[in-house]
Coordinates of C-alpha atoms in Angstrom, one line a residue:
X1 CA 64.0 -16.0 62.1
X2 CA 66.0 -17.7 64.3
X3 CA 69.1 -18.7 63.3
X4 CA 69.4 -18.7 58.9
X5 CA 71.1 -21.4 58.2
X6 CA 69.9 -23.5 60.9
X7 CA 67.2 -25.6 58.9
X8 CA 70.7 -26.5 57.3
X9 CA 72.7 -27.0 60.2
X10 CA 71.0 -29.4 62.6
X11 CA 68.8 -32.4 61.9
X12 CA 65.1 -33.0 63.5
X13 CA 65.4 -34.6 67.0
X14 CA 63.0 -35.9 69.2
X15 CA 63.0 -35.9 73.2
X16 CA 64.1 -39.5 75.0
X17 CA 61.6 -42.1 75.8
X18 CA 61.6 -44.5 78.1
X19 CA 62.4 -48.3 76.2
X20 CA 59.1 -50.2 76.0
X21 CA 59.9 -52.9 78.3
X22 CA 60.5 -50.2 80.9
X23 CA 57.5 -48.1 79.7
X24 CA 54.9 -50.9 80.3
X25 CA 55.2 -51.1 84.1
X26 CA 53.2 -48.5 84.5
X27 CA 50.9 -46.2 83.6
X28 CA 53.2 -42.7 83.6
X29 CA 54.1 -40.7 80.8
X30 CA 57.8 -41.7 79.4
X31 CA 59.3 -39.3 77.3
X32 CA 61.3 -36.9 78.5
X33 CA 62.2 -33.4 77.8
X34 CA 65.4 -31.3 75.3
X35 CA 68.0 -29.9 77.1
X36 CA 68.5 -26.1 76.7
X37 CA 70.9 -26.9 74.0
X38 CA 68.8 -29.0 72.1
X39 CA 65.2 -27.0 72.5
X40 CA 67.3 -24.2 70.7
X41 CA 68.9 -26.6 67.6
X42 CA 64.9 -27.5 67.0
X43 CA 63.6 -24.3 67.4
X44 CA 66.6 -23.3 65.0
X45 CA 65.2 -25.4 62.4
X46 CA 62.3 -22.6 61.9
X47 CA 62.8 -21.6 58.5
X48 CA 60.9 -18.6 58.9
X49 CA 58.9 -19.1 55.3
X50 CA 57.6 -16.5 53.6
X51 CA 54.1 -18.2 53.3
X52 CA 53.8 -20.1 56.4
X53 CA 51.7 -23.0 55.4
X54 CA 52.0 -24.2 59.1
X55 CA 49.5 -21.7 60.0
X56 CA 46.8 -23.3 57.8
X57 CA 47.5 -26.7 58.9
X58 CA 46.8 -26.3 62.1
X59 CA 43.0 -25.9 63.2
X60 CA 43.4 -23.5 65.1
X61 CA 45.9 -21.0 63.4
X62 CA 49.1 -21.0 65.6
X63 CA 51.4 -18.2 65.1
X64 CA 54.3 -20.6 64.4
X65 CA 57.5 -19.4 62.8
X66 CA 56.8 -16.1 65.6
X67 CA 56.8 -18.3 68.7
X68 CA 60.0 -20.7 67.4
X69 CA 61.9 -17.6 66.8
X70 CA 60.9 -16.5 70.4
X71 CA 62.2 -20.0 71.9
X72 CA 65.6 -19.8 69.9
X73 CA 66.6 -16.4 71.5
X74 CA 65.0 -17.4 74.9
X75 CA 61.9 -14.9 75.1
X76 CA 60.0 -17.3 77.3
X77 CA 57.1 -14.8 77.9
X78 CA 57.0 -13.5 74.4
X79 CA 57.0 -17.8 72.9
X80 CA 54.1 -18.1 75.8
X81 CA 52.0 -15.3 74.9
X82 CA 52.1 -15.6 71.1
X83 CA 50.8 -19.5 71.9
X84 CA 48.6 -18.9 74.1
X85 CA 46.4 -16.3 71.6
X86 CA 45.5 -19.3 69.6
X87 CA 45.6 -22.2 71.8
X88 CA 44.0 -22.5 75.2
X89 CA 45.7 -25.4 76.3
X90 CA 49.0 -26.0 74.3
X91 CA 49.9 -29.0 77.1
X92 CA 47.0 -31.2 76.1
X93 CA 48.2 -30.5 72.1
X94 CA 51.9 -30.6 72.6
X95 CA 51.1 -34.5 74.1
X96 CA 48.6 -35.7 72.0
X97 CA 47.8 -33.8 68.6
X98 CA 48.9 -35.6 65.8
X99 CA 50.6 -32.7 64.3
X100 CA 48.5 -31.6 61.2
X101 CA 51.2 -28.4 61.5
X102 CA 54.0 -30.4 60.8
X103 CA 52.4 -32.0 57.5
X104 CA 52.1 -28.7 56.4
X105 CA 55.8 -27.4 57.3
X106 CA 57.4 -26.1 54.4
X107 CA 61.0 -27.4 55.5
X108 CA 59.0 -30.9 55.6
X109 CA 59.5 -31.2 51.3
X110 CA 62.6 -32.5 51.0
X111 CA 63.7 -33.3 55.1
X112 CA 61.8 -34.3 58.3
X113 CA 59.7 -31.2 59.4
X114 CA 60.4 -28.8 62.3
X115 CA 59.6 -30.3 65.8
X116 CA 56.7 -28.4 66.2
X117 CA 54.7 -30.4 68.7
X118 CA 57.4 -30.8 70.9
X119 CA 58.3 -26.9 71.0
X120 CA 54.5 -26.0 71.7
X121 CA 54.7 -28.7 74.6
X122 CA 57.9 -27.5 75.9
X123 CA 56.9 -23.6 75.8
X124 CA 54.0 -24.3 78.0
X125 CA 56.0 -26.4 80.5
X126 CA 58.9 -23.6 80.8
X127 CA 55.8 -20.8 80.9
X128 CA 53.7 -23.1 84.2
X129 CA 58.0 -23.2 85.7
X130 CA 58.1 -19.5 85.4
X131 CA 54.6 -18.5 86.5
X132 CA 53.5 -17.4 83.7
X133 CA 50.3 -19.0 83.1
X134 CA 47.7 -16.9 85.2
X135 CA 44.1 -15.4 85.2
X136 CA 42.9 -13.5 82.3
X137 CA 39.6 -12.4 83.1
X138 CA 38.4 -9.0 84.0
X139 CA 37.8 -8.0 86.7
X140 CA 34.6 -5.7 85.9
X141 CA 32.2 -8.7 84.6
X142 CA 29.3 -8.4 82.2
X143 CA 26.4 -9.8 84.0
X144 CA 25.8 -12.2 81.6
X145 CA 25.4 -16.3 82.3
X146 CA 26.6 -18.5 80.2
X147 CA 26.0 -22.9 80.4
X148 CA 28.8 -25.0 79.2
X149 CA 27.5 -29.0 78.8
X150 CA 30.6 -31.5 78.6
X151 CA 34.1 -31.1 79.6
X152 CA 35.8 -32.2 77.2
X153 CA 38.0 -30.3 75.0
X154 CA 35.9 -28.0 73.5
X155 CA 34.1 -27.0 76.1
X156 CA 37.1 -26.3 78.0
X157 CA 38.2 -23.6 75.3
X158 CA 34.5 -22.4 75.2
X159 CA 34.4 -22.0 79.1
X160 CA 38.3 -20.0 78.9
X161 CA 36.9 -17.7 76.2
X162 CA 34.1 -17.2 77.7
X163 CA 35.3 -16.1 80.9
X164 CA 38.6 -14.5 79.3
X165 CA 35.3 -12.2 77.9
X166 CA 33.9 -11.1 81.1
X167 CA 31.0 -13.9 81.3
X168 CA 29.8 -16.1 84.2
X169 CA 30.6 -19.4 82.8
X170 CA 29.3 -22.6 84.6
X171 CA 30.2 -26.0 83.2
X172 CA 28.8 -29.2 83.7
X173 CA 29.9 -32.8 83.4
X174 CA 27.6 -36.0 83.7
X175 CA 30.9 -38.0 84.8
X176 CA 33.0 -37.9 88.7
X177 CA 35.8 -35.3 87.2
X178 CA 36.2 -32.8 84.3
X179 CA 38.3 -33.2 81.6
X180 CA 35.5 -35.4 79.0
X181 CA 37.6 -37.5 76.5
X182 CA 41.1 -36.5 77.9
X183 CA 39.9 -37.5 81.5
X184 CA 38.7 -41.3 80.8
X185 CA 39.5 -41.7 76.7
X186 CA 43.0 -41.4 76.4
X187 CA 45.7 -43.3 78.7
X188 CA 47.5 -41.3 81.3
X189 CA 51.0 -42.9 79.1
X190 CA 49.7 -40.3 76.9
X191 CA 48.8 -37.5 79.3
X192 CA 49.1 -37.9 83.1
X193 CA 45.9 -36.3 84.5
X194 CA 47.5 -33.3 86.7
X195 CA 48.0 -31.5 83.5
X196 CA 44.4 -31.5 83.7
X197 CA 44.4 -30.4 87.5
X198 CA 46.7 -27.7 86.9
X199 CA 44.8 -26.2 84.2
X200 CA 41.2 -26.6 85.8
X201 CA 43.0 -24.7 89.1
X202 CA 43.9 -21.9 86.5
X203 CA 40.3 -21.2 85.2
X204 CA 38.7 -21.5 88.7
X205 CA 40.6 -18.5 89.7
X206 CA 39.2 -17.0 86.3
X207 CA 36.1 -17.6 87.4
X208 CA 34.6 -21.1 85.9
X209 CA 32.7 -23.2 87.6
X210 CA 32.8 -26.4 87.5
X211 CA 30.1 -29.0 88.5
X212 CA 30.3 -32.8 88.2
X213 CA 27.9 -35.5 88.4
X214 CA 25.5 -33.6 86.6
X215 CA 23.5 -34.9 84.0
X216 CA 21.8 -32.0 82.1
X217 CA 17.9 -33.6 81.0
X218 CA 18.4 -36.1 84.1
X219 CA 19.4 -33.8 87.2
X220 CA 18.9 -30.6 86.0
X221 CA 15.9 -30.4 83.0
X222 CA 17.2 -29.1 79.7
X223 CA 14.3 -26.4 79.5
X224 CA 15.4 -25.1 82.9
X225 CA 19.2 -25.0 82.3
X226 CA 17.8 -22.7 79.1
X227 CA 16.0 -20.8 81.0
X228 CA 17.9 -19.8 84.2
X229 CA 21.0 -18.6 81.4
X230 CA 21.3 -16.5 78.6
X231 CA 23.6 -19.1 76.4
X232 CA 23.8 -22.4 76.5
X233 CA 26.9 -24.5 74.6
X234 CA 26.8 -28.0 74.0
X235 CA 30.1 -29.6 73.6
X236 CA 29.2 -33.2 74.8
X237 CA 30.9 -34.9 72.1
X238 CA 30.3 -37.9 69.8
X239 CA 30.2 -41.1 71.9
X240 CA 28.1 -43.3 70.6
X241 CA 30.9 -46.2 69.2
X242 CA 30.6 -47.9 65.8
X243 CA 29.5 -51.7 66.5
X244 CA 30.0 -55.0 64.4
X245 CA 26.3 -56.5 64.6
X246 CA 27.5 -59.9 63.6
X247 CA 27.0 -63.6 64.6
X248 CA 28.0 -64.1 68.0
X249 CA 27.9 -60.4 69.1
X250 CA 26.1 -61.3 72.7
X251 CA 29.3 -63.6 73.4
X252 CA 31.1 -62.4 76.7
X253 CA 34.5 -60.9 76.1
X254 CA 33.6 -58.3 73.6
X255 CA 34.0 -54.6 74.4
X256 CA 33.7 -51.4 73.0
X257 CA 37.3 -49.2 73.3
X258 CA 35.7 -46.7 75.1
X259 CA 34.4 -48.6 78.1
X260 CA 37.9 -50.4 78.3
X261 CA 39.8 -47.6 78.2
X262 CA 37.6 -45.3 80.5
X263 CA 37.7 -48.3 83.0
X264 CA 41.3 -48.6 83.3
X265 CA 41.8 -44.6 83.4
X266 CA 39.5 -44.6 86.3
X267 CA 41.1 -47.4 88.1
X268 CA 44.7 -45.2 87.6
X269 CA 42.9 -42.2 88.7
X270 CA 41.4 -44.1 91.6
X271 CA 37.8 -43.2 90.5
X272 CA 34.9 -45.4 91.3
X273 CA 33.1 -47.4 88.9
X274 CA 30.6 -49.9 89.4
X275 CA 30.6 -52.1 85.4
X276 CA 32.3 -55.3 85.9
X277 CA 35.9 -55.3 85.1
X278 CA 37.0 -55.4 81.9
X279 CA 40.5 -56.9 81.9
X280 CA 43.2 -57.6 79.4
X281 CA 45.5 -59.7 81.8
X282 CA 46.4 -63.1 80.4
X283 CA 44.2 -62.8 77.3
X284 CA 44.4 -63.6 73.7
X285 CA 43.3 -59.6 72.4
X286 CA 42.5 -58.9 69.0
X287 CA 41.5 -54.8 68.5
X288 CA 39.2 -54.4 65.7
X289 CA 40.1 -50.8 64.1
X290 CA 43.0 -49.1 63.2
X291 CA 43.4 -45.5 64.6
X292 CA 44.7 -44.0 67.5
X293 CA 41.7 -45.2 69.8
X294 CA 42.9 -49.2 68.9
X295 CA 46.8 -48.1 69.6
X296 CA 45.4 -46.6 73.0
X297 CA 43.7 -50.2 73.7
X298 CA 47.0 -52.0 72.8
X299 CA 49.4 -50.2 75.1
X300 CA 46.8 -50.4 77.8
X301 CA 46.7 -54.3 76.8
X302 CA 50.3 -54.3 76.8
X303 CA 50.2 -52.7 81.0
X304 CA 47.5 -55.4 82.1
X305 CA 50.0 -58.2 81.0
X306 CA 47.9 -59.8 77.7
X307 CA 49.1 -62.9 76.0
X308 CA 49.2 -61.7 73.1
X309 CA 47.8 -58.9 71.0
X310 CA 46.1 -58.2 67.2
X311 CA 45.1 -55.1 65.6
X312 CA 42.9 -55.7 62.8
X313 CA 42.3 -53.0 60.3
X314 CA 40.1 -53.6 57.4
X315 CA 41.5 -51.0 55.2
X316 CA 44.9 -51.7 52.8
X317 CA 47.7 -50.9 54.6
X318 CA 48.9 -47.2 54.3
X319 CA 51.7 -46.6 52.1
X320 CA 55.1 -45.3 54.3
X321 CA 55.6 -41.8 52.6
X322 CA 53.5 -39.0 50.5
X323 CA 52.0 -40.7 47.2
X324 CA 51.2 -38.6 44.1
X325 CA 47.6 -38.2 45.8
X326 CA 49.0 -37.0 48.8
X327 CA 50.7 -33.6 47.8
X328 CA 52.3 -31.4 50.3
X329 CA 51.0 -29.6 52.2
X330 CA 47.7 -31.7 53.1
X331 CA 47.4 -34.1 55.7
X332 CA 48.9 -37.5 54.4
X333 CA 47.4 -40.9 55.2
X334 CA 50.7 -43.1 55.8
X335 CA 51.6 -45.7 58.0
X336 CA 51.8 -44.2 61.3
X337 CA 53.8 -46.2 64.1
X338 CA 52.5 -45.4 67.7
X339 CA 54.5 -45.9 71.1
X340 CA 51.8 -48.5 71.3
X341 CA 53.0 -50.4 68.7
X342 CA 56.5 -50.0 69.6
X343 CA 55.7 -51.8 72.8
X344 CA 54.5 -55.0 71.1
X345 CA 51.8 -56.1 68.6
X346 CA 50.8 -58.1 65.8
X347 CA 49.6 -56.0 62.7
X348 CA 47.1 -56.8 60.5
X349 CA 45.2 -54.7 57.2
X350 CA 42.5 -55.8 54.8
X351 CA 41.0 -58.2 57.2
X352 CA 37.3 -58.5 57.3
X353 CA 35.4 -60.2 60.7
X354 CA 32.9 -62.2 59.9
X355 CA 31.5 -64.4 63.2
X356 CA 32.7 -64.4 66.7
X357 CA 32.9 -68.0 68.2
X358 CA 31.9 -68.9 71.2
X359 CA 32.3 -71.8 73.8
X360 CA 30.0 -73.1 75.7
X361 CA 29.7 -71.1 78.6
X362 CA 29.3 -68.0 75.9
X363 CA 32.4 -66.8 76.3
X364 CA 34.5 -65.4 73.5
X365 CA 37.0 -68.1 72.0
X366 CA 38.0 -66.8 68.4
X367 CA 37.2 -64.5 65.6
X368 CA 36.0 -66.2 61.8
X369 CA 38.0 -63.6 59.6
X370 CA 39.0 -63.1 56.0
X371 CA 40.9 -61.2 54.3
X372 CA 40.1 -58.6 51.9
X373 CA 41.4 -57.1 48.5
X374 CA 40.2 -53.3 47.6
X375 CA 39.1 -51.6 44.7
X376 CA 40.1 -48.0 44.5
X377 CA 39.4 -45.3 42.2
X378 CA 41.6 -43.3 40.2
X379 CA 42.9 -41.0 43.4
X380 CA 43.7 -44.4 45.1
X381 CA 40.7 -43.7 47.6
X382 CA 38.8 -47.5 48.8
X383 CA 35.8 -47.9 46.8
X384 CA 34.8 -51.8 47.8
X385 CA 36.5 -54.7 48.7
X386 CA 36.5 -58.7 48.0
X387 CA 37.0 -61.1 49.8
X388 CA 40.2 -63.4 49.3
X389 CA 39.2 -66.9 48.3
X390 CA 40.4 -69.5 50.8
X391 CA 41.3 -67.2 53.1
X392 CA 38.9 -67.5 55.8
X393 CA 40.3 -69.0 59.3
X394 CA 39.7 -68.9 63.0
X395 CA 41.6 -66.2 64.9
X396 CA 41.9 -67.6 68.7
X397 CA 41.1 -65.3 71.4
X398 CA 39.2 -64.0 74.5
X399 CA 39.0 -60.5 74.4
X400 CA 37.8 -58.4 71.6
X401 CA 38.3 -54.1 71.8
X402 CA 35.7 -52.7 68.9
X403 CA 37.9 -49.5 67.8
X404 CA 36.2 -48.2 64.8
X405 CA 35.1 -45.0 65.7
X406 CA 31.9 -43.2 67.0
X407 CA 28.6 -42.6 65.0
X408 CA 26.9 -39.0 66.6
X409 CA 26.1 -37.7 70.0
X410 CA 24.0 -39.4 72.5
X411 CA 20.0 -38.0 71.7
X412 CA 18.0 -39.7 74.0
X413 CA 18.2 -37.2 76.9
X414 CA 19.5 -33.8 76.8
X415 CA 19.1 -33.5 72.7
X416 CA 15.6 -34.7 72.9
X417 CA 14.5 -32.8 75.2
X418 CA 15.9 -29.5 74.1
X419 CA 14.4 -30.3 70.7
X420 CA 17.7 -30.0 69.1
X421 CA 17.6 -30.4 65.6
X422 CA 20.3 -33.0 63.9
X423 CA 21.9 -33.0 60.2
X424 CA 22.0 -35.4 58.0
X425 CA 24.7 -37.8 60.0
X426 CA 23.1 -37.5 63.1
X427 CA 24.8 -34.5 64.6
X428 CA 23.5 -31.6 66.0
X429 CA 22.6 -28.9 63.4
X430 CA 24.9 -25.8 63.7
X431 CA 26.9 -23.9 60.8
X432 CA 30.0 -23.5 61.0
X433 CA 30.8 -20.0 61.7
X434 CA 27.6 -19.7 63.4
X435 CA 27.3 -22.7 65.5
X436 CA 24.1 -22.0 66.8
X437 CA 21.3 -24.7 66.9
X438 CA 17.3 -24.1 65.8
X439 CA 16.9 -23.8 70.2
X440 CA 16.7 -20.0 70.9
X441 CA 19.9 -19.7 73.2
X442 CA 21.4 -22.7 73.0
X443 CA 25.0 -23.0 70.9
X444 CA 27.1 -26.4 70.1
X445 CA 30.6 -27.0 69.2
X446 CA 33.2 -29.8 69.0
X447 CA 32.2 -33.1 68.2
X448 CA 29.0 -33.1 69.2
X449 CA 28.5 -30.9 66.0
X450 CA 31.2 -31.6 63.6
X451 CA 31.3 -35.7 64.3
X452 CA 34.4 -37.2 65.4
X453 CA 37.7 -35.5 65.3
X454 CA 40.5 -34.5 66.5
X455 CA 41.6 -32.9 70.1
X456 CA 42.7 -29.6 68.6
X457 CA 39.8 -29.1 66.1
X458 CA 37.3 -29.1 69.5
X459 CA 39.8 -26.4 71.0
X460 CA 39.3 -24.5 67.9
X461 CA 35.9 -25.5 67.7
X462 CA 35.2 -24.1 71.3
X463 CA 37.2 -20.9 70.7
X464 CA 35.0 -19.6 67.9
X465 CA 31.7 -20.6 69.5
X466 CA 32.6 -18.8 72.0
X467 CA 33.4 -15.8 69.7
X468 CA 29.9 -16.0 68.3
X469 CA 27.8 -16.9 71.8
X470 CA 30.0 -13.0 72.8
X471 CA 28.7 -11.6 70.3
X472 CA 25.3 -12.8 70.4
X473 CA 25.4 -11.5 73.9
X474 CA 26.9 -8.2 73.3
X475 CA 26.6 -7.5 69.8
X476 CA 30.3 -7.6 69.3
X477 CA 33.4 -10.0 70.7
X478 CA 36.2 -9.3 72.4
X479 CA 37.5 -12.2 71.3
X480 CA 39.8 -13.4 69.1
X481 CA 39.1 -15.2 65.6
X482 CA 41.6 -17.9 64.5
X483 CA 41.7 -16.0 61.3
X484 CA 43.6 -13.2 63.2
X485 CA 46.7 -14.6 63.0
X486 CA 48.4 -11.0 64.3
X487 CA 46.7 -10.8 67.3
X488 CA 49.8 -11.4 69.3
X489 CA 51.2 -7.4 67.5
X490 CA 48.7 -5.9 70.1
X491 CA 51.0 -7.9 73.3
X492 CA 54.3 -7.3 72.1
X493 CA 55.7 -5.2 69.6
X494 CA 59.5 -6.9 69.4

């Protein structure tokens, strides 16, 4: 433990940002880092519990209370090392995970919960500064080839652990650059795209390779990728979006939040893309769906200069703080306040769409809305709702963003041809803790098998497919299981 009484002493503090008018000129990340001083007040608010409950909030199982007490007496290597043997890439979490950890800190009862994003980010920063992020792999290598489909997060962590094992790890990605969802689906506000470079740089020299512009099932067939490896992982994730099949649906002006926000990400990133822009600039916007994929479509509103912005969420709004159905230490559904919505927009909750309008060229020109009261059951969960009598109106505006969330994974293609087998929702079938498909060989992870979720579940998700596709190959792992929560004994012993 740290420091005893410091959960006492000092008071939860969060790094600098950037004020929102400032913020919105650009497409850079804006908050900035603790001093030394203060890096070692938060860390100091560790209170070292007994029964970490931390550990179980997060996905993956980070050591927590070990690697604060490491940051508070400034054992950089030590803090780096216990992090690092749970989490592969602790600088795409410490930016954008919404901090399941700190829902679950114990200190988090009765006061704000230790900073424990921000530590994780800022351990990883100081560890690149001193060089200590380098190659893992072994030099003597098993022989063994391994496929990795899709980029994204957890097929990242499946390609490290794979390698980290000994294995000649290849991984493909249909698009121009790596990186999957935290390439082109989340704003470079959130997560400037370096810290993508600089990892990629640091699992070439491990070995991975990485090819782009490969569709598996279009430029390489699905049978052949099967047979010229002994594994294959899919980790393509689930991007096929939830649509709103109403009237007017054909109307120009209407977008999914994917294709906006990969658009812009590419035009930061000075990628190529040949769609038709999709712009914000001098538009009425309305964002249908209320989760972090509509906030990401309001701050990159808020760049291109909008008119004016509405997030429409059809759900009640979220209460501030815990309710009685929301006991500590599971993840509570409040009202969550993004730097998005810092930076300007109108909220909305429990309000149905019901047309889009057109004019008479068939552009967009306003949304036919009501609102909506809900019904809930006796844990307060949404049963049905009703709409509000002499409520509906016309909601001017030009440019719609559909935000409400992905279905399953693409299955025309790759899937199909593989022969893949899919559960009940659409996803491909693959136990957890096993995470192998019905395809002799083949493996899936992330959200391509679990359905949409979050950044550091596909981390942990790729991590312990990995685990099994080793010991499938070998008969026994090498790697770690986030159930090992000890691991980091075997490094250092202090």
């Amino acid at each position: 433990m740290g420091k005893i009484t410091g959960f006492q002493e000092y008071d939860r503090k969060m790094p600098d940002k950037l004020s929102p008018a400032e913020r919105v000129k650009n497409y850079n990340e804006f908050e900035s880092l603790y001093s030394d001083e203060e890096l070692n007040k938060q860390s100091a608010r560790c209170m070292d519990c007994g029964i970490p409950f931390c550990h179980s909030g997060c996905p993956l199982g980070n050591i927590i209370p070990e690697f604060n007490d490491a940051v508070y007496h400034q054992k950089w290597e030590e803090a780096y090392q216990i992090l690092a043997s749970t989490n592969n890439f602790p600088e795409f979490t410490g930016r954008i995970c919404p901090a399941p950890c700190e829902s679950a800190c114990v200190l988090g009862i009765h006061r704000p919960p230790v900073a424990i994003e921000e530590i994780e980010k800022h351990i990883i920063e100081i560890a690149y500064q001193k060089n200590l992020v380098k190659p893992v792999a072994p030099l003597v290598k098993t022989g063994k080839k391994i496929a990795v489909v899709g980029s994204g997060p957890a097929g990242l962590a499946a390609a490290a652990q794979l390698s980290k094992a000994g294995h000649e790890v290849t991984l493909y990605e249909r698009d121009d650059k790596i990186g999957g969802l935290l390439r082109y689906g989340i704003p470079d506000f959130k997560m400037e795209k370096w810290i993508i470079d600089r990892r990629m740089e640091v699992m070439e020299k491990d070995g991975v390779i990485f090819k782009t512009n490969t569709e598996i099932g279009k430029d390489i067939a699905a049978d052949e990728l099967v047979r010229t490896n002994d594994a294959v992982v899919l980790t393509g994730g689930s991007t096929i979006p939830r649509d709103l099949p109403i009237p007017g649906r054909e109307l120009k002006g209407i977008h999914f939040a994917m294709d906006f926000l990969k658009q812009q990400n590419k035009r930061v990133g000075n990628s190529k893309f040949t769609d038709e822009d999709i712009l914000a600039t001098g538009k009425d916007v309305v964002v249908i769906g209320g989760g972090d994929t509509g906030s990401d479509c309001v701050g990159t509103s808020n760049r291109q200069g909008a008119s004016s912005i509405k997030q429409f969420e059809v759900m009640f709004q979220p209460p501030e703080k815990r309710t009685a159905h929301m006991p500590w230490p599971t993840y509570p559904m409040v009202l969550k306040i993004t730097s998005s919505h810092e930076e300007g927009v109108d909220r909305y909750w429990g309000v149905n769409t019901k047309e889009f309008l057109g004019d008479a060229d068939g552009n967009l020109r306003a949304l036919r809305v009501t609102d909506v009261s809900w019904e809930v059951d006796v844990m307060g969960r949404p049963m049905k709702f009703n709409e509000v009598e002499g409520s509906e109106r016309e909601i001017p505006c030009q440019r719609v963003f559909l935000a409400m969330g992905f279905l399953n994974p693409q299955y025309v293609g790759m899937l199909k041809s593989l022969g893949v087998e899919l559960d009940a929702r659409k996803n491909v079938n693959a136990k957890e803790g096993v995470y192998r498909t019905n395809v002799s060989k083949v493996f899936a992870a992330g959200d391509m098998r679990r359905g949409q979720s979050l950044v550091v579940w596909a981390i942990s998700e790729g991590r312990e497919c990995a685990r099994k596709v080793d010991e499938f190959l070998m008969g026994h792992s090498v790697l770690e299981s986030k159930d090992s929560v000890n691991q980091f004994d075997q490094v250092f012993d202090s």
